[in-house]
């Protein structure tokens, strides 16, 4: 969270940026823009003040389950650290327990913590896998992120709807081809639950 001084400093930077672009930051439509942008960035970068390991550690339970646990289609929004433009995607996170499971809601929360930082997708994928590995020491971890990058769509090559896919595998997801295949088959299967 920004303290009062940081919030004022951020707003001053936004006002200066508007001036550099040739805008009048004092016109009606932009008068409160520096404040709104500062509040927006405070929200979308809140992951810096949160610990993924604390989130995961708050809800661990003993379990004899040794089959894959998968949460797929976890929506996330992040900001590209190179251009400060949005990344919009889905995460698929799986693990094979080894005596412990983690509360299901904690995995999407962990994804959000990493997404709510300036990111590159490749690093975020690794961070999620590593945090889950460290928190519960499962037999294996699999993470796949699929995302659209506005730095590719709004500028540069302007390739609309291109999707970047990254993966990070640990333990049995690397050692066991059947486990890896099951993981990728499950994340690529159509949704069977209708709501």
Coordinates of C-alpha atoms in Angstrom, one line a residue:
X1 CA 0.0 0.0 0.0
X2 CA 1.2 3.5 -0.8
X3 CA 1.6 5.8 2.1
X4 CA 0.3 9.4 1.8
X5 CA 3.7 10.7 0.6
X6 CA 4.1 8.0 -2.0
X7 CA 0.5 8.5 -3.2
X8 CA 1.2 12.2 -3.7
X9 CA 4.5 11.5 -5.5
X10 CA 2.8 9.0 -7.8
X11 CA 0.1 11.5 -8.7
X12 CA 2.7 14.1 -9.5
X13 CA 4.4 11.7 -11.8
X14 CA 1.1 10.9 -13.6
X15 CA 0.4 14.7 -14.0
X16 CA 3.9 15.2 -15.4
X17 CA 3.4 12.3 -17.8
X18 CA 0.1 13.9 -19.1
X19 CA 1.9 17.2 -19.6
X20 CA 4.7 15.4 -21.6
X21 CA 2.1 13.8 -23.8
X22 CA 0.8 17.3 -24.6
X23 CA -2.3 17.1 -22.5
X24 CA -3.7 19.6 -20.0
X25 CA -3.9 17.8 -16.7
X26 CA -6.2 20.6 -15.4
X27 CA -9.0 20.1 -17.9
X28 CA -12.2 18.5 -16.6
X29 CA -11.7 15.0 -18.0
X30 CA -8.2 14.7 -16.6
X31 CA -8.5 16.7 -13.3
X32 CA -8.7 13.6 -11.1
X33 CA -6.8 11.2 -13.4
X34 CA -3.6 11.3 -11.4
X35 CA -5.5 10.2 -8.3
X36 CA -7.4 7.5 -10.1
X37 CA -4.2 6.1 -11.8
X38 CA -2.4 6.1 -8.5
X39 CA -5.2 4.2 -6.8
X40 CA -5.4 1.8 -9.7
X41 CA -1.7 1.0 -9.6
X42 CA -1.8 0.7 -5.8
X43 CA -4.4 -2.1 -6.4
X44 CA -2.8 -3.8 -9.3
X45 CA 0.6 -4.0 -7.6
X46 CA -0.6 -5.1 -4.2
X47 CA 1.2 -8.4 -4.6
X48 CA 4.4 -6.7 -3.5
X49 CA 3.0 -6.5 0.0
X50 CA 1.8 -10.1 0.2
X51 CA 3.6 -13.3 0.8
X52 CA 2.6 -16.4 -1.3
X53 CA 4.2 -18.7 1.2
X54 CA 2.2 -17.2 4.1
X55 CA -1.0 -17.6 2.0
X56 CA -0.3 -21.3 1.3
X57 CA 0.9 -22.0 4.8
X58 CA -2.3 -20.8 6.3
X59 CA -4.3 -23.7 5.0
X60 CA -2.4 -27.0 4.9
X61 CA -4.1 -30.2 5.8
X62 CA -2.9 -33.8 6.3
X63 CA -4.1 -36.1 3.5
X64 CA -3.5 -39.6 2.2
X65 CA -4.4 -38.5 -1.3
X66 CA -1.5 -39.1 -3.7
X67 CA -3.4 -38.3 -7.0
X68 CA -3.2 -35.1 -9.0
X69 CA -5.0 -32.0 -7.7
X70 CA -5.6 -29.5 -10.5
X71 CA -7.2 -26.1 -10.5
X72 CA -7.5 -24.9 -14.1
X73 CA -8.7 -21.7 -15.8
X74 CA -7.6 -19.4 -12.9
X75 CA -8.1 -16.0 -14.5
X76 CA -5.4 -13.4 -13.8
X77 CA -4.5 -9.9 -14.8
X78 CA -0.9 -8.6 -14.6
X79 CA 1.2 -5.8 -15.9
X80 CA 4.2 -6.3 -18.2
X81 CA 7.3 -5.0 -16.6
X82 CA 8.7 -3.9 -20.0
X83 CA 5.9 -1.6 -21.1
X84 CA 3.5 -1.3 -18.1
X85 CA 0.7 -2.7 -20.3
X86 CA -1.8 -5.4 -19.3
X87 CA -1.3 -9.2 -19.5
X88 CA -4.6 -11.1 -19.4
X89 CA -4.5 -14.8 -18.9
X90 CA -5.4 -18.1 -17.3
X91 CA -3.3 -20.3 -15.0
X92 CA -3.5 -24.0 -14.6
X93 CA -1.9 -25.3 -11.4
X94 CA -1.5 -28.9 -10.4
X95 CA 0.4 -30.9 -7.8
X96 CA 0.7 -34.5 -6.5
X97 CA 0.4 -34.5 -2.7
X98 CA 2.9 -36.1 -0.4
X99 CA 1.0 -36.2 2.9
X100 CA -0.3 -32.6 2.7
X101 CA -2.9 -30.7 0.6
X102 CA -3.5 -27.0 0.5
X103 CA -6.9 -25.3 0.7
X104 CA -8.2 -24.9 -2.8
X105 CA -8.8 -21.2 -2.6
X106 CA -5.2 -20.6 -1.6
X107 CA -3.9 -21.5 -5.1
X108 CA -5.8 -18.8 -7.0
X109 CA -4.8 -16.4 -4.2
X110 CA -1.1 -17.3 -4.7
X111 CA -1.5 -16.8 -8.5
X112 CA -3.0 -13.3 -7.9
X113 CA -0.1 -12.4 -5.6
X114 CA 2.4 -13.0 -8.3
X115 CA 0.1 -11.5 -11.0
X116 CA -0.3 -8.3 -8.9
X117 CA 3.4 -7.3 -9.5
X118 CA 5.2 -6.1 -12.6
X119 CA 5.9 -9.3 -14.4
X120 CA 7.1 -11.3 -17.3
X121 CA 5.0 -14.4 -17.9
X122 CA 8.0 -16.7 -17.9
X123 CA 9.1 -15.6 -14.5
X124 CA 5.6 -15.7 -13.0
X125 CA 5.2 -19.3 -14.2
X126 CA 8.4 -20.3 -12.4
X127 CA 7.4 -18.3 -9.2
X128 CA 4.1 -20.1 -8.9
X129 CA 5.7 -23.5 -9.3
X130 CA 8.5 -22.7 -6.9
X131 CA 6.2 -21.3 -4.2
X132 CA 3.9 -24.4 -4.3
X133 CA 7.0 -26.7 -4.2
X134 CA 8.4 -24.9 -1.2
X135 CA 5.2 -24.6 0.7
X136 CA 3.9 -28.2 0.7
X137 CA 6.8 -30.2 -0.8
X138 CA 4.6 -32.3 -3.1
X139 CA 5.7 -35.2 -5.2
X140 CA 5.4 -32.9 -8.3
X141 CA 4.1 -29.6 -9.5
X142 CA 2.8 -28.5 -12.9
X143 CA 2.0 -24.9 -13.9
X144 CA 0.9 -23.6 -17.3
X145 CA 0.1 -20.0 -18.0
X146 CA -1.7 -18.9 -21.2
X147 CA -1.9 -15.2 -21.7
X148 CA -2.5 -12.3 -24.1
X149 CA 0.0 -9.5 -23.9
X150 CA -1.2 -6.0 -24.7
X151 CA 2.4 -5.0 -25.5
X152 CA 2.1 -7.3 -28.5
X153 CA -1.4 -6.4 -29.4
X154 CA -1.7 -2.6 -28.8
X155 CA 1.8 -1.7 -30.0
X156 CA 4.8 -3.3 -31.7
X157 CA 3.8 -6.2 -33.9
X158 CA 0.1 -5.6 -33.2
X159 CA -0.8 -9.3 -33.3
X160 CA -4.3 -9.4 -32.0
X161 CA -5.4 -12.5 -30.1
X162 CA -1.9 -14.2 -30.1
X163 CA -1.5 -16.3 -27.0
X164 CA 1.7 -17.0 -25.1
X165 CA 2.0 -20.3 -23.2
X166 CA 4.6 -21.1 -20.6
X167 CA 5.1 -24.1 -18.3
X168 CA 7.0 -25.0 -15.2
X169 CA 7.3 -28.7 -14.2
X170 CA 8.8 -30.1 -11.0
X171 CA 9.3 -33.7 -9.6
X172 CA 7.0 -36.4 -11.0
X173 CA 5.7 -34.0 -13.7
X174 CA 9.2 -34.3 -15.2
X175 CA 10.2 -37.8 -14.2
X176 CA 6.9 -39.5 -15.1
X177 CA 5.7 -39.2 -18.7
X178 CA 2.2 -40.5 -17.8
X179 CA 1.9 -37.8 -15.1
X180 CA 2.9 -35.1 -17.6
X181 CA 0.5 -36.4 -20.2
X182 CA -2.4 -36.6 -17.7
X183 CA -1.7 -33.0 -16.7
X184 CA -1.7 -31.7 -20.3
X185 CA -4.7 -33.8 -21.2
X186 CA -6.7 -32.4 -18.3
X187 CA -5.9 -28.8 -18.9
X188 CA -6.7 -29.2 -22.6
X189 CA -10.0 -31.1 -22.1
X190 CA -13.3 -29.2 -22.5
X191 CA -15.0 -28.1 -19.3
X192 CA -17.4 -30.8 -18.1
X193 CA -19.0 -28.8 -15.3
X194 CA -21.9 -26.6 -16.3
X195 CA -23.0 -23.7 -14.1

